[in-house]
Amino acid sequence: MAVSHSLLAFQQRFPDEAHCAQFLLERRWPDGFVCPGCGGKRGHLLRSRAYTYECVACGKQTSVTAGTVMHRTKLPLTVWFWAAHLMATHSNGMSAQQLMGQLGLGSYKTAWLLAQKLRRSMVDPEREPLKGVVEIDQSEMPFRADETFFEITKSGKMLVIGAVEIVDHTTKKPQEPKRFGAKYLDTMSGRVRLAAIPSNEATHIHAFIKANIAPGTTLVSDGHASYLGLADYRHDPRVVGSMAGHVPLKWIHRVFALLKRWSLGTDLRRQHIDSYLNEFVFRYNRRFYRHVSFETVLGLATRHGPVAYWDIIERKNPRKASPTIRRQPRHRKTASGFRQDGARTSNAADPSSGDEPGTTE
Ligand SMILES: [Zn+2]
C-alpha cells in the first residue's frame, strides 16, 4: 500500500520517540514541569524510565503519557502519533488492516487494538440535542461476528436507529416546522445521531429520541407505530405506501447508505458497534472541516483515561484474578538511587501527602 505524502510529512515532523515526547511535554506543561502531586516546579528526567519526570520535592514520578491513550503502552510513541494522524486525516477513517499496511505493523491484533483505542477518543464533545425538524428511521447493519478474535467468519445484522437534522441549504440553520406532510425544499442534512438498539420496540426508540432530540422537535418518520406516544414531540409521519422509502426520508437514508458503505471497509464487530457509530457520527458532524486533529484522536484534547486491552475486548483479565503477593518490596530506580515501595524520600516536603512517593501516574 502506498504511503501518502501527508504521512511522510508527518513522519518527518515526528521522526522519533524524542520528538513525540517533547511534543507531549510541551502540550502537558507549556510553562515547564509542574508536579501533579505537590505543585513543585523542579523535576528530573529519569534515565531509567522513558520520558518520566521525578519531582524533586515529593518524589512523585509522572510520565508525559500519563492520562493519554498511550500510557503504559509497549508500542513506540511514533506508531501512536502516525496512526492517529492517519485516522484523523483519512476522510473515512482507517481500518485496522489499512493501519497495519501503512505503518508496517507486525500483527493484525496490534493494529486492531491501536485503531480501537484511538477510536475511543472520537466521541462528539458537543452533545447538544438535535432540534428543529429531524428525520428519524431505522436500518439493519451487517456486522462481522467475532467469537474468535481474529478470524472473520460469521456475519449478522443489527438494528441501528438514526436521526438527522434537516437544515436550510444556504443558511445551514434548522428548519422551521411546516404543516404535516409539507415538503421541505432546498434542504441538506445537519447533525446526525446513531445508536444500536436491540429491537424496534417503543421503549428503545423512545429512549433514543429522549436522549438525542430536544423536546418540541418535529419528527419526520415512516409512521412506524413505535414512534407514537411521545407527548413532547411533534410527530409528522410520512406514509411510505408504494413510494420508495428514500423519497420522503431522503437525508437519513443517505446517512444509512454512507454508514453501510463505510462499514464494508472496516471490520465492524457487534460488541464494538457503539465506538464505530461514534466515529462515524464524529466524522459526519465535522464533514465540512478538512480533517480532525491528530491530537483529538490521541485523546490529548479531552484527556481520556488510559484504556486497558481487557476493557476494550470486554473480557475479564485472567491474570487479574488474584492480587500479586510480593515477598519483598519492589526496588525502584529513581533519580537519586534505588528506593523500596512505600519508602519515603528523605527530602519529601510534605510527609502527609496522600500520594505514595515513587508511584507513576
Ligand atoms: Zn511533587
mmCIF file of C-alpha atoms and ligand atoms in Angstrom:
data_model
loop_
_atom_site.group_PDB
_atom_site.id
_atom_site.type_symbol
_atom_site.label_atom_id
_atom_site.label_comp_id
_atom_site.label_asym_id
_atom_site.label_seq_id
_atom_site.Cartn_x
_atom_site.Cartn_y
_atom_site.Cartn_z
ATOM 1 C CA MET A 1 0.000 0.000 0.000
ATOM 2 C CA ALA A 2 1.326 3.391 -0.941
ATOM 3 C CA VAL A 3 2.326 5.673 1.878
ATOM 4 C CA SER A 4 0.636 9.011 1.425
ATOM 5 C CA HIS A 5 2.540 12.253 1.030
ATOM 6 C CA SER A 6 0.848 13.678 4.086
ATOM 7 C CA LEU A 7 2.006 10.740 6.217
ATOM 8 C CA LEU A 8 5.599 11.249 5.085
ATOM 9 C CA ALA A 9 5.440 14.926 6.036
ATOM 10 C CA PHE A 10 4.013 13.978 9.413
ATOM 11 C CA GLN A 11 6.714 11.362 9.946
ATOM 12 C CA GLN A 12 9.346 13.993 9.216
ATOM 13 C CA ARG A 13 7.825 16.205 11.897
ATOM 14 C CA PHE A 14 7.778 13.353 14.423
ATOM 15 C CA PRO A 15 10.699 11.209 13.317
ATOM 16 C CA ASP A 16 11.486 9.523 16.626
ATOM 17 C CA GLU A 17 10.474 8.949 20.256
ATOM 18 C CA ALA A 18 12.228 12.069 21.488
ATOM 19 C CA HIS A 19 10.290 14.385 19.146
ATOM 20 C CA CYS A 20 6.968 12.807 20.159
ATOM 21 C CA ALA A 21 7.827 13.004 23.858
ATOM 22 C CA GLN A 22 8.906 16.628 23.502
ATOM 23 C CA PHE A 23 5.561 17.418 21.879
ATOM 24 C CA LEU A 24 3.682 15.712 24.733
ATOM 25 C CA LEU A 25 5.846 17.503 27.273
ATOM 26 C CA GLU A 26 5.098 20.921 25.790
ATOM 27 C CA ARG A 27 1.449 20.048 25.444
ATOM 28 C CA ARG A 28 1.229 18.954 29.072
ATOM 29 C CA TRP A 29 3.415 21.588 30.708
ATOM 30 C CA PRO A 30 3.553 24.600 28.380
ATOM 31 C CA ASP A 31 5.284 26.646 31.107
ATOM 32 C CA GLY A 32 7.668 23.918 32.258
ATOM 33 C CA PHE A 33 7.271 20.928 34.551
ATOM 34 C CA VAL A 34 4.696 21.142 37.351
ATOM 35 C CA CYS A 35 4.326 18.178 39.710
ATOM 36 C CA PRO A 36 0.676 16.983 39.728
ATOM 37 C CA GLY A 37 1.214 15.770 43.307
ATOM 38 C CA CYS A 38 2.609 18.798 45.129
ATOM 39 C CA GLY A 39 2.786 21.550 42.515
ATOM 40 C CA GLY A 40 6.572 21.586 42.709
ATOM 41 C CA LYS A 41 8.296 23.067 39.701
ATOM 42 C CA ARG A 42 11.554 21.172 39.814
ATOM 43 C CA GLY A 43 11.765 17.736 38.290
ATOM 44 C CA HIS A 44 14.429 15.400 36.974
ATOM 45 C CA LEU A 45 14.024 13.455 33.786
ATOM 46 C CA LEU A 46 14.574 9.843 34.786
ATOM 47 C CA ARG A 47 17.122 7.833 32.904
ATOM 48 C CA SER A 48 15.599 4.529 33.921
ATOM 49 C CA ARG A 49 12.062 5.155 32.705
ATOM 50 C CA ALA A 50 11.241 6.687 29.379
ATOM 51 C CA TYR A 51 10.002 10.281 29.425
ATOM 52 C CA THR A 52 9.184 10.243 33.115
ATOM 53 C CA TYR A 53 9.869 13.098 35.482
ATOM 54 C CA GLU A 54 10.522 12.784 39.161
ATOM 55 C CA CYS A 55 9.550 15.677 41.388
ATOM 56 C CA VAL A 56 12.450 16.990 43.436
ATOM 57 C CA ALA A 57 10.140 17.972 46.304
ATOM 58 C CA CYS A 58 7.939 14.886 46.771
ATOM 59 C CA GLY A 59 9.492 12.197 44.587
ATOM 60 C CA LYS A 60 6.356 11.551 42.572
ATOM 61 C CA GLN A 61 7.066 10.234 39.106
ATOM 62 C CA THR A 62 4.955 11.487 36.236
ATOM 63 C CA SER A 63 5.171 10.280 32.670
ATOM 64 C CA VAL A 64 4.488 12.556 29.703
ATOM 65 C CA THR A 65 1.998 9.939 28.526
ATOM 66 C CA ALA A 66 0.006 9.885 31.795
ATOM 67 C CA GLY A 67 -3.687 10.402 31.183
ATOM 68 C CA THR A 68 -3.427 9.729 27.454
ATOM 69 C CA VAL A 69 -4.320 6.650 25.451
ATOM 70 C CA MET A 70 -0.590 5.979 25.060
ATOM 71 C CA HIS A 71 0.035 5.402 28.750
ATOM 72 C CA ARG A 72 1.838 2.174 29.668
ATOM 73 C CA THR A 73 1.994 1.179 26.043
ATOM 74 C CA LYS A 74 4.586 -1.130 24.601
ATOM 75 C CA LEU A 75 4.272 0.475 21.205
ATOM 76 C CA PRO A 76 6.610 3.309 20.278
ATOM 77 C CA LEU A 77 5.137 6.810 20.537
ATOM 78 C CA THR A 78 5.869 7.289 16.838
ATOM 79 C CA VAL A 79 3.449 4.464 15.987
ATOM 80 C CA TRP A 80 0.737 6.115 18.073
ATOM 81 C CA PHE A 81 1.366 9.514 16.528
ATOM 82 C CA TRP A 82 1.461 8.212 12.963
ATOM 83 C CA ALA A 83 -1.629 6.053 13.465
ATOM 84 C CA ALA A 84 -3.531 8.987 14.984
ATOM 85 C CA HIS A 85 -2.522 11.128 12.022
ATOM 86 C CA LEU A 86 -3.855 8.529 9.578
ATOM 87 C CA MET A 87 -7.110 8.082 11.499
ATOM 88 C CA ALA A 88 -7.548 11.852 11.677
ATOM 89 C CA THR A 89 -6.832 12.736 8.059
ATOM 90 C CA HIS A 90 -8.368 9.816 6.195
ATOM 91 C CA SER A 91 -11.821 11.009 5.214
ATOM 92 C CA ASN A 92 -13.460 7.692 6.050
ATOM 93 C CA GLY A 93 -11.244 6.711 8.915
ATOM 94 C CA MET A 94 -8.833 3.809 8.826
ATOM 95 C CA SER A 95 -9.466 0.154 9.300
ATOM 96 C CA ALA A 96 -7.035 -1.950 11.299
ATOM 97 C CA GLN A 97 -5.982 -3.635 8.065
ATOM 98 C CA GLN A 98 -5.119 -0.288 6.487
ATOM 99 C CA LEU A 99 -3.174 0.858 9.562
ATOM 100 C CA MET A 100 -1.237 -2.368 9.511
ATOM 101 C CA GLY A 101 -0.274 -1.850 5.871
ATOM 102 C CA GLN A 102 0.532 1.859 6.130
ATOM 103 C CA LEU A 103 2.632 1.588 9.268
ATOM 104 C CA GLY A 104 4.075 -1.841 8.616
ATOM 105 C CA LEU A 105 2.827 -3.189 11.924
ATOM 106 C CA GLY A 106 3.740 -6.753 12.707
ATOM 107 C CA SER A 107 0.354 -8.122 13.664
ATOM 108 C CA TYR A 108 -3.284 -7.568 12.963
ATOM 109 C CA LYS A 109 -4.037 -7.740 16.683
ATOM 110 C CA THR A 110 -1.711 -4.823 17.392
ATOM 111 C CA ALA A 111 -3.234 -2.768 14.587
ATOM 112 C CA TRP A 112 -6.751 -3.598 15.696
ATOM 113 C CA LEU A 113 -6.166 -2.591 19.312
ATOM 114 C CA LEU A 114 -4.435 0.588 18.214
ATOM 115 C CA ALA A 115 -7.364 1.553 15.986
ATOM 116 C CA GLN A 116 -9.853 0.684 18.696
ATOM 117 C CA LYS A 117 -8.076 2.751 21.345
ATOM 118 C CA LEU A 118 -7.775 5.756 19.044
ATOM 119 C CA ARG A 119 -11.403 5.394 18.003
ATOM 120 C CA ARG A 120 -12.457 5.832 21.634
ATOM 121 C CA SER A 121 -11.350 9.450 21.553
ATOM 122 C CA MET A 122 -13.670 10.180 18.682
ATOM 123 C CA VAL A 123 -16.758 10.951 20.682
ATOM 124 C CA ASP A 124 -18.700 14.048 19.791
ATOM 125 C CA PRO A 125 -17.870 16.523 22.557
ATOM 126 C CA GLU A 126 -20.783 18.814 21.768
ATOM 127 C CA ARG A 127 -23.643 16.537 22.622
ATOM 128 C CA GLU A 128 -26.278 19.218 22.079
ATOM 129 C CA PRO A 129 -29.566 17.520 21.240
ATOM 130 C CA LEU A 130 -30.850 17.723 17.674
ATOM 131 C CA LYS A 131 -33.659 20.197 17.098
ATOM 132 C CA GLY A 132 -35.974 21.809 14.567
ATOM 133 C CA VAL A 133 -37.092 19.234 12.013
ATOM 134 C CA VAL A 134 -35.475 15.812 12.280
ATOM 135 C CA GLU A 135 -35.753 12.751 10.065
ATOM 136 C CA ILE A 136 -35.727 9.518 12.015
ATOM 137 C CA ASP A 137 -35.570 5.920 10.810
ATOM 138 C CA GLN A 138 -34.058 2.512 11.460
ATOM 139 C CA SER A 139 -31.856 0.315 9.348
ATOM 140 C CA GLU A 140 -30.190 -3.066 9.546
ATOM 141 C CA MET A 141 -26.399 -3.037 9.600
ATOM 142 C CA PRO A 142 -24.339 -6.043 8.625
ATOM 143 C CA PHE A 143 -21.529 -6.798 11.072
ATOM 144 C CA ARG A 144 -18.838 -9.402 11.418
ATOM 145 C CA ALA A 145 -19.223 -11.661 14.414
ATOM 146 C CA ASP A 146 -16.012 -12.228 16.301
ATOM 147 C CA GLU A 147 -16.212 -15.019 18.787
ATOM 148 C CA THR A 148 -12.737 -15.784 17.697
ATOM 149 C CA PHE A 149 -10.699 -12.648 17.926
ATOM 150 C CA PHE A 150 -9.044 -12.587 14.541
ATOM 151 C CA GLU A 151 -10.994 -14.824 12.253
ATOM 152 C CA ILE A 152 -13.811 -13.200 10.425
ATOM 153 C CA THR A 153 -16.135 -15.993 9.539
ATOM 154 C CA LYS A 154 -19.655 -15.286 10.580
ATOM 155 C CA SER A 155 -21.735 -12.234 9.852
ATOM 156 C CA GLY A 156 -25.013 -10.965 11.188
ATOM 157 C CA LYS A 157 -27.239 -7.945 11.186
ATOM 158 C CA MET A 158 -28.118 -5.489 13.855
ATOM 159 C CA LEU A 159 -30.627 -2.734 14.157
ATOM 160 C CA VAL A 160 -29.422 0.869 14.097
ATOM 161 C CA ILE A 161 -31.630 3.865 14.718
ATOM 162 C CA GLY A 162 -30.648 7.214 13.284
ATOM 163 C CA ALA A 163 -31.812 10.800 13.371
ATOM 164 C CA VAL A 164 -30.623 13.703 11.258
ATOM 165 C CA GLU A 165 -31.493 17.382 11.347
ATOM 166 C CA ILE A 166 -32.927 18.883 8.188
ATOM 167 C CA VAL A 167 -31.243 22.258 7.762
ATOM 168 C CA ASP A 168 -31.559 25.028 5.217
ATOM 169 C CA HIS A 169 -29.189 24.565 2.316
ATOM 170 C CA THR A 170 -27.946 28.141 2.361
ATOM 171 C CA THR A 171 -28.062 29.220 5.981
ATOM 172 C CA LYS A 172 -27.372 25.742 7.492
ATOM 173 C CA LYS A 173 -29.914 26.699 10.160
ATOM 174 C CA PRO A 174 -32.574 24.296 11.463
ATOM 175 C CA GLN A 175 -35.824 24.333 9.503
ATOM 176 C CA GLU A 176 -38.975 25.930 10.830
ATOM 177 C CA PRO A 177 -41.627 23.225 11.199
ATOM 178 C CA LYS A 178 -44.248 23.255 8.447
ATOM 179 C CA ARG A 179 -47.754 21.788 8.326
ATOM 180 C CA PHE A 180 -47.968 17.993 8.435
ATOM 181 C CA GLY A 181 -46.957 16.363 5.176
ATOM 182 C CA ALA A 182 -45.473 19.542 3.695
ATOM 183 C CA LYS A 183 -42.273 19.269 1.658
ATOM 184 C CA TYR A 184 -39.040 20.725 2.942
ATOM 185 C CA LEU A 185 -37.273 22.192 -0.053
ATOM 186 C CA ASP A 186 -33.672 23.334 -0.509
ATOM 187 C CA THR A 187 -32.502 21.401 2.470
ATOM 188 C CA MET A 188 -29.433 19.472 3.433
ATOM 189 C CA SER A 189 -28.533 17.225 6.333
ATOM 190 C CA GLY A 190 -27.280 18.761 9.551
ATOM 191 C CA ARG A 191 -26.007 16.890 12.573
ATOM 192 C CA VAL A 192 -26.666 13.202 12.966
ATOM 193 C CA ARG A 193 -27.072 10.773 15.861
ATOM 194 C CA LEU A 194 -26.941 6.996 15.663
ATOM 195 C CA ALA A 195 -27.388 4.167 18.120
ATOM 196 C CA ALA A 196 -27.636 0.402 18.022
ATOM 197 C CA ILE A 197 -30.900 -0.839 19.528
ATOM 198 C CA PRO A 198 -31.888 -4.396 20.437
ATOM 199 C CA SER A 199 -35.302 -4.171 18.760
ATOM 200 C CA ASN A 200 -37.710 -1.638 17.323
ATOM 201 C CA GLU A 201 -39.975 -1.693 20.361
ATOM 202 C CA ALA A 202 -41.250 1.666 21.552
ATOM 203 C CA THR A 203 -39.146 1.570 24.754
ATOM 204 C CA HIS A 204 -35.840 1.571 22.836
ATOM 205 C CA ILE A 205 -36.982 4.082 20.257
ATOM 206 C CA HIS A 206 -38.375 6.467 22.854
ATOM 207 C CA ALA A 207 -35.184 6.237 24.887
ATOM 208 C CA PHE A 208 -33.107 7.125 21.802
ATOM 209 C CA ILE A 209 -35.350 10.084 20.975
ATOM 210 C CA LYS A 210 -35.277 11.470 24.511
ATOM 211 C CA ALA A 211 -31.501 11.105 24.747
ATOM 212 C CA ASN A 212 -30.712 12.730 21.398
ATOM 213 C CA ILE A 213 -33.508 15.046 20.301
ATOM 214 C CA ALA A 214 -34.775 18.183 22.040
ATOM 215 C CA PRO A 215 -38.441 18.244 23.126
ATOM 216 C CA GLY A 216 -40.649 20.194 20.754
ATOM 217 C CA THR A 217 -38.786 18.909 17.688
ATOM 218 C CA THR A 218 -40.765 17.771 14.645
ATOM 219 C CA LEU A 219 -40.039 14.107 13.940
ATOM 220 C CA VAL A 220 -40.413 13.088 10.314
ATOM 221 C CA SER A 221 -40.718 9.299 10.230
ATOM 222 C CA ASP A 222 -42.061 6.432 8.173
ATOM 223 C CA GLY A 223 -45.015 6.219 10.551
ATOM 224 C CA HIS A 224 -43.794 3.159 12.472
ATOM 225 C CA ALA A 225 -46.068 2.563 15.465
ATOM 226 C CA SER A 226 -43.144 2.743 17.891
ATOM 227 C CA TYR A 227 -42.742 6.470 17.238
ATOM 228 C CA LEU A 228 -46.218 7.157 18.614
ATOM 229 C CA GLY A 229 -46.969 8.121 22.180
ATOM 230 C CA LEU A 230 -44.261 10.729 22.728
ATOM 231 C CA ALA A 231 -46.127 13.710 24.101
ATOM 232 C CA ASP A 232 -43.225 16.184 23.989
ATOM 233 C CA TYR A 233 -42.556 15.827 20.272
ATOM 234 C CA ARG A 234 -44.438 16.748 17.129
ATOM 235 C CA HIS A 235 -44.738 13.636 15.005
ATOM 236 C CA ASP A 236 -45.069 14.137 11.241
ATOM 237 C CA PRO A 237 -45.321 10.617 9.768
ATOM 238 C CA ARG A 238 -44.843 10.187 6.038
ATOM 239 C CA VAL A 239 -46.793 7.170 4.929
ATOM 240 C CA VAL A 240 -44.474 5.480 2.536
ATOM 241 C CA GLY A 241 -47.052 3.203 0.881
ATOM 242 C CA SER A 242 -45.985 2.252 -2.613
ATOM 243 C CA MET A 243 -43.376 5.023 -2.732
ATOM 244 C CA ALA A 244 -39.768 4.067 -2.239
ATOM 245 C CA GLY A 245 -38.667 4.772 1.307
ATOM 246 C CA HIS A 246 -35.868 7.118 0.331
ATOM 247 C CA VAL A 247 -38.189 9.657 -1.253
ATOM 248 C CA PRO A 248 -39.779 11.088 1.903
ATOM 249 C CA LEU A 249 -36.827 10.351 4.198
ATOM 250 C CA LYS A 250 -34.035 11.343 1.893
ATOM 251 C CA TRP A 251 -31.408 12.512 4.370
ATOM 252 C CA ILE A 252 -31.488 9.766 6.941
ATOM 253 C CA HIS A 253 -31.428 7.210 4.129
ATOM 254 C CA ARG A 254 -28.350 8.888 2.731
ATOM 255 C CA VAL A 255 -26.719 8.647 6.173
ATOM 256 C CA PHE A 256 -27.505 4.938 6.364
ATOM 257 C CA ALA A 257 -26.136 4.394 2.858
ATOM 258 C CA LEU A 258 -22.851 6.089 3.817
ATOM 259 C CA LEU A 259 -22.692 4.148 7.050
ATOM 260 C CA LYS A 260 -23.121 0.843 5.221
ATOM 261 C CA ARG A 261 -20.539 1.687 2.612
ATOM 262 C CA TRP A 262 -18.086 2.658 5.363
ATOM 263 C CA SER A 263 -18.773 -0.475 7.385
ATOM 264 C CA LEU A 264 -17.771 -2.648 4.422
ATOM 265 C CA GLY A 265 -14.289 -1.158 4.567
ATOM 266 C CA THR A 266 -13.894 -1.596 8.309
ATOM 267 C CA ASP A 267 -14.016 -4.652 10.485
ATOM 268 C CA LEU A 268 -17.293 -3.819 12.192
ATOM 269 C CA ARG A 269 -17.960 -6.116 15.115
ATOM 270 C CA ARG A 270 -21.079 -6.365 17.208
ATOM 271 C CA GLN A 271 -19.678 -5.593 20.643
ATOM 272 C CA HIS A 272 -17.821 -2.519 19.368
ATOM 273 C CA ILE A 273 -20.724 -1.102 17.386
ATOM 274 C CA ASP A 274 -21.013 1.919 19.695
ATOM 275 C CA SER A 275 -17.475 3.140 19.123
ATOM 276 C CA TYR A 276 -17.832 2.642 15.347
ATOM 277 C CA LEU A 277 -21.082 4.615 15.347
ATOM 278 C CA ASN A 278 -19.392 7.303 17.465
ATOM 279 C CA GLU A 279 -16.570 7.582 14.965
ATOM 280 C CA PHE A 280 -19.000 7.795 12.047
ATOM 281 C CA VAL A 281 -21.090 10.474 13.789
ATOM 282 C CA PHE A 282 -17.951 12.360 14.818
ATOM 283 C CA ARG A 283 -16.718 12.476 11.216
ATOM 284 C CA TYR A 284 -20.138 13.155 9.724
ATOM 285 C CA ASN A 285 -20.817 16.081 12.032
ATOM 286 C CA ARG A 286 -17.434 17.542 11.062
ATOM 287 C CA ARG A 287 -17.564 16.771 7.366
ATOM 288 C CA PHE A 288 -17.219 20.383 6.332
ATOM 289 C CA TYR A 289 -13.911 20.735 8.135
ATOM 290 C CA ARG A 290 -10.881 19.439 6.339
ATOM 291 C CA HIS A 291 -9.791 16.964 8.921
ATOM 292 C CA VAL A 292 -9.808 16.071 12.562
ATOM 293 C CA SER A 293 -6.791 16.963 14.649
ATOM 294 C CA PHE A 294 -4.460 14.078 15.412
ATOM 295 C CA GLU A 295 -4.349 15.466 18.950
ATOM 296 C CA THR A 296 -8.073 14.829 19.294
ATOM 297 C CA VAL A 297 -7.592 11.249 18.147
ATOM 298 C CA LEU A 298 -4.734 10.800 20.610
ATOM 299 C CA GLY A 299 -7.089 11.969 23.341
ATOM 300 C CA LEU A 300 -4.925 14.962 24.204
ATOM 301 C CA ALA A 301 -7.795 17.389 23.814
ATOM 302 C CA THR A 302 -10.309 15.690 26.060
ATOM 303 C CA ARG A 303 -7.922 13.738 28.281
ATOM 304 C CA HIS A 304 -9.418 10.306 28.008
ATOM 305 C CA GLY A 305 -8.023 7.995 30.611
ATOM 306 C CA PRO A 306 -5.939 5.057 29.531
ATOM 307 C CA VAL A 307 -7.995 2.121 28.303
ATOM 308 C CA ALA A 308 -6.889 -1.402 29.045
ATOM 309 C CA TYR A 309 -6.880 -4.174 26.488
ATOM 310 C CA TRP A 310 -9.301 -6.210 28.593
ATOM 311 C CA ASP A 311 -11.765 -3.324 28.767
ATOM 312 C CA ILE A 312 -11.765 -2.976 25.019
ATOM 313 C CA ILE A 313 -12.460 -6.597 24.278
ATOM 314 C CA GLU A 314 -14.887 -6.617 27.230
ATOM 315 C CA ARG A 315 -13.485 -9.708 28.853
ATOM 316 C CA LYS A 316 -12.075 -10.287 32.265
ATOM 317 C CA ASN A 317 -8.349 -10.186 32.573
ATOM 318 C CA PRO A 318 -7.491 -13.762 33.577
ATOM 319 C CA ARG A 319 -4.279 -12.570 35.201
ATOM 320 C CA LYS A 320 -6.191 -10.195 37.440
ATOM 321 C CA ALA A 321 -7.906 -12.978 39.342
ATOM 322 C CA SER A 322 -5.743 -12.618 42.409
ATOM 323 C CA PRO A 323 -3.578 -9.738 43.517
ATOM 324 C CA THR A 324 0.153 -10.166 43.246
ATOM 325 C CA ILE A 325 1.744 -11.070 46.535
ATOM 326 C CA ARG A 326 5.262 -9.767 46.934
ATOM 327 C CA ARG A 327 7.518 -11.376 49.444
ATOM 328 C CA GLN A 328 9.830 -8.434 49.285
ATOM 329 C CA PRO A 329 9.122 -4.847 48.384
ATOM 330 C CA ARG A 330 9.975 -3.863 44.855
ATOM 331 C CA HIS A 331 13.089 -1.823 44.343
ATOM 332 C CA ARG A 332 12.666 1.032 42.020
ATOM 333 C CA LYS A 333 15.331 3.015 40.358
ATOM 334 C CA THR A 334 14.865 6.717 40.955
ATOM 335 C CA ALA A 335 16.835 9.791 40.093
ATOM 336 C CA SER A 336 18.549 9.624 43.455
ATOM 337 C CA GLY A 337 19.250 5.899 43.587
ATOM 338 C CA PHE A 338 17.122 2.879 44.471
ATOM 339 C CA ARG A 339 14.068 3.020 46.639
ATOM 340 C CA GLN A 340 11.694 0.453 48.080
ATOM 341 C CA ASP A 341 7.979 0.611 47.513
ATOM 342 C CA GLY A 342 6.326 2.539 50.306
ATOM 343 C CA ALA A 343 9.558 4.091 51.473
ATOM 344 C CA ARG A 344 9.580 7.836 51.803
ATOM 345 C CA THR A 345 12.123 10.020 50.164
ATOM 346 C CA SER A 346 14.352 11.775 52.638
ATOM 347 C CA ASN A 347 13.647 15.139 51.108
ATOM 348 C CA ALA A 348 9.871 14.759 50.973
ATOM 349 C CA ALA A 349 8.458 18.211 51.541
ATOM 350 C CA ASP A 350 5.096 17.113 52.804
ATOM 351 C CA PRO A 351 5.046 13.746 54.596
ATOM 352 C CA SER A 352 1.261 13.854 54.928
ATOM 353 C CA SER A 353 0.864 13.913 51.156
ATOM 354 C CA GLY A 354 -1.643 11.273 50.124
ATOM 355 C CA ASP A 355 0.340 10.156 47.100
ATOM 356 C CA GLU A 356 2.721 7.373 47.612
ATOM 357 C CA PRO A 357 6.151 8.584 46.614
ATOM 358 C CA GLY A 358 7.608 6.924 43.616
ATOM 359 C CA THR A 359 4.295 5.935 42.077
ATOM 360 C CA THR A 360 3.872 6.761 38.485
ATOM 361 C CA GLU A 361 0.742 8.385 37.326
HETATM 362 ZN ZN ZN B 1 5.890 16.782 43.795
#
